[in-house]
XYZ file of C-alpha atoms in Angstrom:
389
model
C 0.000 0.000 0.000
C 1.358 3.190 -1.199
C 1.543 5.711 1.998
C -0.491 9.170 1.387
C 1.751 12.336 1.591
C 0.023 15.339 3.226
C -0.663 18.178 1.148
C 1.207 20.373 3.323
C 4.288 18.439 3.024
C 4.186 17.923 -0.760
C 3.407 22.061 -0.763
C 6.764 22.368 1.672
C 8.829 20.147 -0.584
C 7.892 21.892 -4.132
C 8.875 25.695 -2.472
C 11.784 23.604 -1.096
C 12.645 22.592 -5.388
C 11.694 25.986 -6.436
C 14.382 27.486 -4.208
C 16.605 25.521 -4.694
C 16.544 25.932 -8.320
C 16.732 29.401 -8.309
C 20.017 28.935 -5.990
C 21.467 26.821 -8.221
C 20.421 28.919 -11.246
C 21.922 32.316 -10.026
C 24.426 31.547 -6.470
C 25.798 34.946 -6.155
C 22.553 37.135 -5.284
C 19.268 37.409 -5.038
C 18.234 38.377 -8.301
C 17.582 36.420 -11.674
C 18.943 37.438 -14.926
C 17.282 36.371 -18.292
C 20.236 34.617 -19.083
C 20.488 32.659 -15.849
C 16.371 32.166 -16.260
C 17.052 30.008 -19.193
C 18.640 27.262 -16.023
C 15.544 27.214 -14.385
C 13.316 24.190 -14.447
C 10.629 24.920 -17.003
C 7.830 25.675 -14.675
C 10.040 27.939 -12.094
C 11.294 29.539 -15.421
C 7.773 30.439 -16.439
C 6.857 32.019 -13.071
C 10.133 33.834 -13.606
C 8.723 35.397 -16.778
C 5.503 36.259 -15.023
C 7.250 38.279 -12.832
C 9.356 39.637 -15.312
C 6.393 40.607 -17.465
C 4.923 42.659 -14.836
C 7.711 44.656 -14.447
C 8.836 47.843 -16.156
C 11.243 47.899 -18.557
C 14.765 47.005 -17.504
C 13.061 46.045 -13.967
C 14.806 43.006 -11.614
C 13.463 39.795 -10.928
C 13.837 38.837 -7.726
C 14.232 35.297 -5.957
C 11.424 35.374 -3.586
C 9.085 37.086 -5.839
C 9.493 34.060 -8.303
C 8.953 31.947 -5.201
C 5.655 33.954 -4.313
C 4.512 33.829 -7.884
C 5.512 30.272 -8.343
C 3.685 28.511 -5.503
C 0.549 31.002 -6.226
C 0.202 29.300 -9.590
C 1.094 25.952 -8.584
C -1.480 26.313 -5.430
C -4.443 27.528 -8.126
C -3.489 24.885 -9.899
C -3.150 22.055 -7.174
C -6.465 22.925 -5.707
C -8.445 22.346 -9.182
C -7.552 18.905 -8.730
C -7.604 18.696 -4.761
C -10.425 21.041 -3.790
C -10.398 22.510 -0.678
C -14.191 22.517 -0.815
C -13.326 18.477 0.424
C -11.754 19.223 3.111
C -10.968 15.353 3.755
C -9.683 14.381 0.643
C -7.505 17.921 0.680
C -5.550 16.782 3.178
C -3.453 14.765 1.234
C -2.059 14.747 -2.152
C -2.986 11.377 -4.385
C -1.219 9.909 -7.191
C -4.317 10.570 -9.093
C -4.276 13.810 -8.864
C -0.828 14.360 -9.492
C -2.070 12.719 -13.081
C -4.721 14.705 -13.563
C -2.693 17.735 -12.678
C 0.078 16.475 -15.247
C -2.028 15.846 -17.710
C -3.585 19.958 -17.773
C -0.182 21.071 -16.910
C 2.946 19.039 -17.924
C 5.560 20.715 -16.695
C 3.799 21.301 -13.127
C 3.080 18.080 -12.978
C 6.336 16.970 -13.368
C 7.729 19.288 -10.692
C 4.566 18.394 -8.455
C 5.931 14.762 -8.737
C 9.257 15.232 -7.715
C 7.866 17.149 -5.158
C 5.686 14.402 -3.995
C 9.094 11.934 -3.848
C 10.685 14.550 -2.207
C 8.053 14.915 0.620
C 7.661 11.024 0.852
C 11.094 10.079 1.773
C 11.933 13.618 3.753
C 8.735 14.141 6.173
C 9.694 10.203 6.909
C 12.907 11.499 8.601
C 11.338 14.608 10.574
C 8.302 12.694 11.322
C 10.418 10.309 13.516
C 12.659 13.020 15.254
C 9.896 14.774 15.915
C 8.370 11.715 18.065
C 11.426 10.985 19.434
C 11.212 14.397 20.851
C 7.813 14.167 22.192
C 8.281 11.033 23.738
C 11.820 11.406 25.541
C 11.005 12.771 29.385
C 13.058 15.723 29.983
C 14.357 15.996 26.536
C 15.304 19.717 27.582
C 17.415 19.133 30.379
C 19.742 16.518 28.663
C 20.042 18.392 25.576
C 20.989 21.195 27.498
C 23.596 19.513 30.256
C 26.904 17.707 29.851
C 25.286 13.587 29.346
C 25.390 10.511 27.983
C 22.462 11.776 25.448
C 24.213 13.040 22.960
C 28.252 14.560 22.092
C 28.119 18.284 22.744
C 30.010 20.070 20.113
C 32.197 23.459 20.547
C 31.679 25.066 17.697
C 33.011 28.571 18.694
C 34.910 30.171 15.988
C 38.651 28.725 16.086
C 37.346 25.546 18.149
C 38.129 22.484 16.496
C 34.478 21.158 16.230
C 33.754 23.786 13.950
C 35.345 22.904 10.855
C 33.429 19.631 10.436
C 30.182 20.690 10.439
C 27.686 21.384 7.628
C 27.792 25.266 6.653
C 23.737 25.539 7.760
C 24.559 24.199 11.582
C 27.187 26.463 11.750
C 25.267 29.314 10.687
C 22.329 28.400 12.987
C 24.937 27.980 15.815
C 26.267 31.333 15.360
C 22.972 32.520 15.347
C 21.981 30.853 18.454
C 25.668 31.524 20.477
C 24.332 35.373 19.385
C 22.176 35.061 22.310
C 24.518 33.362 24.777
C 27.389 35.975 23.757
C 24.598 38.878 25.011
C 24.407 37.263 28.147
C 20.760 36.486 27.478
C 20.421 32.682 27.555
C 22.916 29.479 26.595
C 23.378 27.737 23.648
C 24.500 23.877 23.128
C 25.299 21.541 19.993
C 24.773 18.144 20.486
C 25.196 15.313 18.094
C 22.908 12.316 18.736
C 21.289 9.694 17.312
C 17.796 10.271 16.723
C 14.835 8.826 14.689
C 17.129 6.174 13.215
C 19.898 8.499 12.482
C 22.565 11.124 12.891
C 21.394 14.415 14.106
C 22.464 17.752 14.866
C 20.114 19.543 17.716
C 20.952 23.348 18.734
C 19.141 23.776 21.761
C 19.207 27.656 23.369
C 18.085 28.328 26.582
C 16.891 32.138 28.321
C 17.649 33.061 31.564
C 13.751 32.516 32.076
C 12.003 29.615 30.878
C 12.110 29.953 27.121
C 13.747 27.571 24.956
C 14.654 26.869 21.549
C 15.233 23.711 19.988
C 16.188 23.320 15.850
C 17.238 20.094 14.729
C 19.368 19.070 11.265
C 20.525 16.064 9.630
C 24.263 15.271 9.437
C 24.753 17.264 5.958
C 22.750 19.833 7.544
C 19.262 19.760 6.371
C 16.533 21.495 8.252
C 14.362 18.692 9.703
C 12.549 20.504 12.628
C 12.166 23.188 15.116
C 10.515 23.554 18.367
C 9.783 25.937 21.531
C 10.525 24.739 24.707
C 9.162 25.798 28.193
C 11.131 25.153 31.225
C 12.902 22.698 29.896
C 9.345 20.503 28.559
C 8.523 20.409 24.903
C 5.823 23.386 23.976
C 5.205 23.187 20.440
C 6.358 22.582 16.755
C 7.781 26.131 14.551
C 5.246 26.427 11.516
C 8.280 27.775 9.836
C 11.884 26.130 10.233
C 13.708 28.820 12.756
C 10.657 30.732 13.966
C 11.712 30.700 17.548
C 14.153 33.070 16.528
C 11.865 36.222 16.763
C 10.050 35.739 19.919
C 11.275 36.765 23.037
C 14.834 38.050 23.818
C 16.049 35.511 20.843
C 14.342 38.274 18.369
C 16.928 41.520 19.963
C 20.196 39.540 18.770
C 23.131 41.401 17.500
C 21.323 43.450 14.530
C 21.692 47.283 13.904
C 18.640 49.351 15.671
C 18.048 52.591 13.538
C 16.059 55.904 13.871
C 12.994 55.781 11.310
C 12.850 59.331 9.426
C 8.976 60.997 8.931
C 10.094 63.362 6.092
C 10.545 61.416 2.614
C 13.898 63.182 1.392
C 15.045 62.212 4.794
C 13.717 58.536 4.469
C 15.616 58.128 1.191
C 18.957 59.886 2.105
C 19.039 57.149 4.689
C 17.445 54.188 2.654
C 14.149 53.779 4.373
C 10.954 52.784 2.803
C 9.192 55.932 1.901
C 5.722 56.997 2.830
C 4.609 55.790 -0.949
C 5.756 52.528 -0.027
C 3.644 49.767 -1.256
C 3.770 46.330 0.272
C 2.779 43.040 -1.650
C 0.141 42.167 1.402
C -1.182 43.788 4.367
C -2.449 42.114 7.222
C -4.839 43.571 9.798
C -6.668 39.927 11.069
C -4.536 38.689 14.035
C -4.920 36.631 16.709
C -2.073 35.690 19.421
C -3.119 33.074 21.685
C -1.394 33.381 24.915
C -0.100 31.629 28.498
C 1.175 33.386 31.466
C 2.438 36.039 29.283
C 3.952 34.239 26.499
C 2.957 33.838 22.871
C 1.937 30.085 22.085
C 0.317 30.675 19.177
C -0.326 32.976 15.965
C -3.270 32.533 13.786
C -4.708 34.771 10.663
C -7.075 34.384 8.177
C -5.423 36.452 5.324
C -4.201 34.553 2.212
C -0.258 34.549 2.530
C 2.360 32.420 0.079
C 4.541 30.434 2.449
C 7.096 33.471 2.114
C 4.698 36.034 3.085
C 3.553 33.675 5.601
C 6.951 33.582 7.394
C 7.739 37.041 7.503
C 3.790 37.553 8.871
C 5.031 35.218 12.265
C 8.183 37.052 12.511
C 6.795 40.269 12.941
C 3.912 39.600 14.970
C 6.191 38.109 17.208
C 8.668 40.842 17.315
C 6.110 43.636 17.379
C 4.443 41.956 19.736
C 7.757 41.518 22.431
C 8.058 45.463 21.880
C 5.141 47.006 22.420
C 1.472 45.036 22.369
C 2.160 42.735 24.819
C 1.477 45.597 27.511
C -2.247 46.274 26.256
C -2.634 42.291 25.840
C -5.037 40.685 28.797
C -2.797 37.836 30.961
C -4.042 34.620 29.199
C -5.892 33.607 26.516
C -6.483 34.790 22.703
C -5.701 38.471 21.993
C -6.968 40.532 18.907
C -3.792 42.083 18.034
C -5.342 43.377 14.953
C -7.064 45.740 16.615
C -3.803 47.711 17.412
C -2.126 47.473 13.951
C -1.084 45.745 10.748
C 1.161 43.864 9.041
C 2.930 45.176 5.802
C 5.026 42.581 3.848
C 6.701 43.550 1.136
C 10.365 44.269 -0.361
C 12.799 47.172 -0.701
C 15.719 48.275 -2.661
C 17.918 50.273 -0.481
C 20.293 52.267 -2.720
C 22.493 53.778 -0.337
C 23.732 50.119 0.516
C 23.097 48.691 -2.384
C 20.998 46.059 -1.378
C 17.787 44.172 -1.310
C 15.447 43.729 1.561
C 12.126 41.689 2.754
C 10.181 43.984 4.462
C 8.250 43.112 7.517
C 6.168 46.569 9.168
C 4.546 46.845 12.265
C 2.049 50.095 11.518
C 0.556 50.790 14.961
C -2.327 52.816 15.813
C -0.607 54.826 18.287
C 3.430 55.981 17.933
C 4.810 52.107 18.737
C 5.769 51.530 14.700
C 8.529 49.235 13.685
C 10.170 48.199 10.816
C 12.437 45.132 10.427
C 14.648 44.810 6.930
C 15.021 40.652 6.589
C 17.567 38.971 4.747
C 18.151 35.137 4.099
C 21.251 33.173 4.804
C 22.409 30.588 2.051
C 20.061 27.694 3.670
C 17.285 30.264 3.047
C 17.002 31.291 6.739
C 14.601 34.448 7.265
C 17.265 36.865 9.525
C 16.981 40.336 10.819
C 19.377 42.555 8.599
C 18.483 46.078 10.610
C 15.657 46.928 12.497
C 13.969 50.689 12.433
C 12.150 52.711 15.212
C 9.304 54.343 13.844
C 8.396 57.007 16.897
């Protein structure tokens, strides 16, 4: 009996193959060139052209906005065959429908089925570290002390651990050793054996309860991340690395900057301008809560995966700095109701560089925006962050 793959997974696995072909297509930046276009598998290379198309003349095509416009067009087109109206039967993807997408769409369908082999063999590996996880008792506290569970790793810059490990755990350690170099928290590498195989788990630790746990495979692979509370297992990231903007995790290291209210001023210091136009705003948003703490955000908007990401991050950073004191102690909280979300991307020519944009817009004077940039495993990270007063 062939074993169903959930539609989420399958969805996961094809922006995973879009990505990656765009990487591999053009390594040195985040923008796509005709000529590197012509690389691009054929249905990545037609989203491309989308883009392109609605652009003016001599305009740049950008990674994620292939991404975006990729999986909206693959989505359309996966939910012809899968309706969401059957709410059952959406759940997973079928052979069948693969076929029947293939057969309206070849060159979807192909990348849809690669995308389905992809998701059968990968969600196999994270599936079982992610219930080996859940069912270890005090899973915190011996990732986090000296034991028999697990080799800790140095990985410090100039320790000798460092130089054989994957390029993403090392990134992801700095990242992590960002808060214990603050004096905010602690940060351990482990390697263990874990769901019937080598694993790499970073798990960071605050001087309260909060924890963060991400998890790779031994060529460094993203297979999981998780919040922890006092040591117990909370709850599984939406988004690989999410943990990273909650809490004291989302103040690490990055450059804080004055946000200008005059336009020349904005530009002379490569702001986003008044006229700014995002790609989605977002005004429907609901934290759930516990003693304080975020355990959940939901919204009812129609993001891409992408937007969707950058969404969580900001709510979750906004949130640390400045709702959380008109929030009620426990339980669901409209944060909608004292701003938006703006998602969207910037050029900033003064650096020369290009930027996701994530913007808190409050109702009051509490604004913030955050200027993201990804590492090269595609990690969402917090570039600068600007103080709208």
């Amino acid at each position: 009996m062939t074993r169903s793959v959930l539609t989420r997974d399958a969805q996961q696995a094809l922006a995973r193959l879009i990505r990656d072909d765009l990487e591999a297509a053009s390594p040195n930046n985040d923008i796509v060139s005709k000529d590197e276009a012509t690389a691009l598998d054929p249905f990545v290379r037609r989203a491309a052209g989308a883009v392109r198309d609605d652009k003016p003349k001599y305009g740049r095509v950008k990674k994620d906005e292939v991404v975006d416009r990729a999986m909206s067009d693959a989505m359309a087109a996966w939910n012809d065959v899968n309706p969401r109206s059957n709410p059952r039967d959406h759940r997973t993807l079928a052979k069948a429908e693969i076929r029947a997408l293939g057969q309206r769409d070849p060159e979807l369908g192909a990348l849809t089925q690669r995308a389905y082999e992809l998701a059968r063999g990968g969600p196999d590996r994270a599936t079982a570290v992610r219930s080996a996880i859940e069912a270890q008792p005090g899973i915190g506290a011996l990732l986090r002390r000296a034991s028999s569970f697990g080799t800790r790793i140095d990985a410090r810059e100039g320790q000798p651990g460092r130089a054989a490990l994957p390029d993403a755990v090392v990134s992801a350690h700095d990242a992590h050793y960002a808060v214990e170099a603050a004096d905010l928290g602690a940060a351990t590498l482990k390697r263990l054996t874990l769901g019937g195989g080598p694993v790499y788990a970073l798990y960071t630790t605050t001087d309260g309860d909060d924890a963060l746990l991400e998890l790779f495979d031994d060529r460094g692979g993203a297979l999981a991340s998780a919040r922890f509370f006092g040591d117990s297992f909370d709850r599984w990231d939406t988004h690989f690395g999410e943990g990273r903007f909650s809490g004291v995790f989302g103040r690490r290291g990055h450059a804080i900057t004055e946000g200008y209210s005059e336009r020349d001023e904005q530009i002379a210091n490569g702001q986003i301008t008044r006229d700014w136009r995002p790609d989605v705003a977002v005004r429907d948003i609901a934290v759930s809560r516990d003693g304080g703490r975020i355990t959940g955000i939901q919204t009812n908007a129609s993001l891409t995966p992408h937007q969707d990401e950058v969404f969580r991050a900001v709510v979750a950073l906004a949130y640390e700095r400045t709702t959380q004191h008109a929030a009620p102690g426990n339980g669901d909280f409209d944060m909608g109701r004292y701003g938006q979300v703006r998602v969207g991307t910037h050029h900033d020519p003064i650096v020369g560089r290009d930027f996701i944009v994530g913007d808190w817009v409050d109702h009051d004077d509490a604004s913030f925006t955050f200027y993201f940039t990804r590492d090269d495993a595609g990690r969402l990270d917090i570039a600068r962050e600007q103080v709208n007063g």
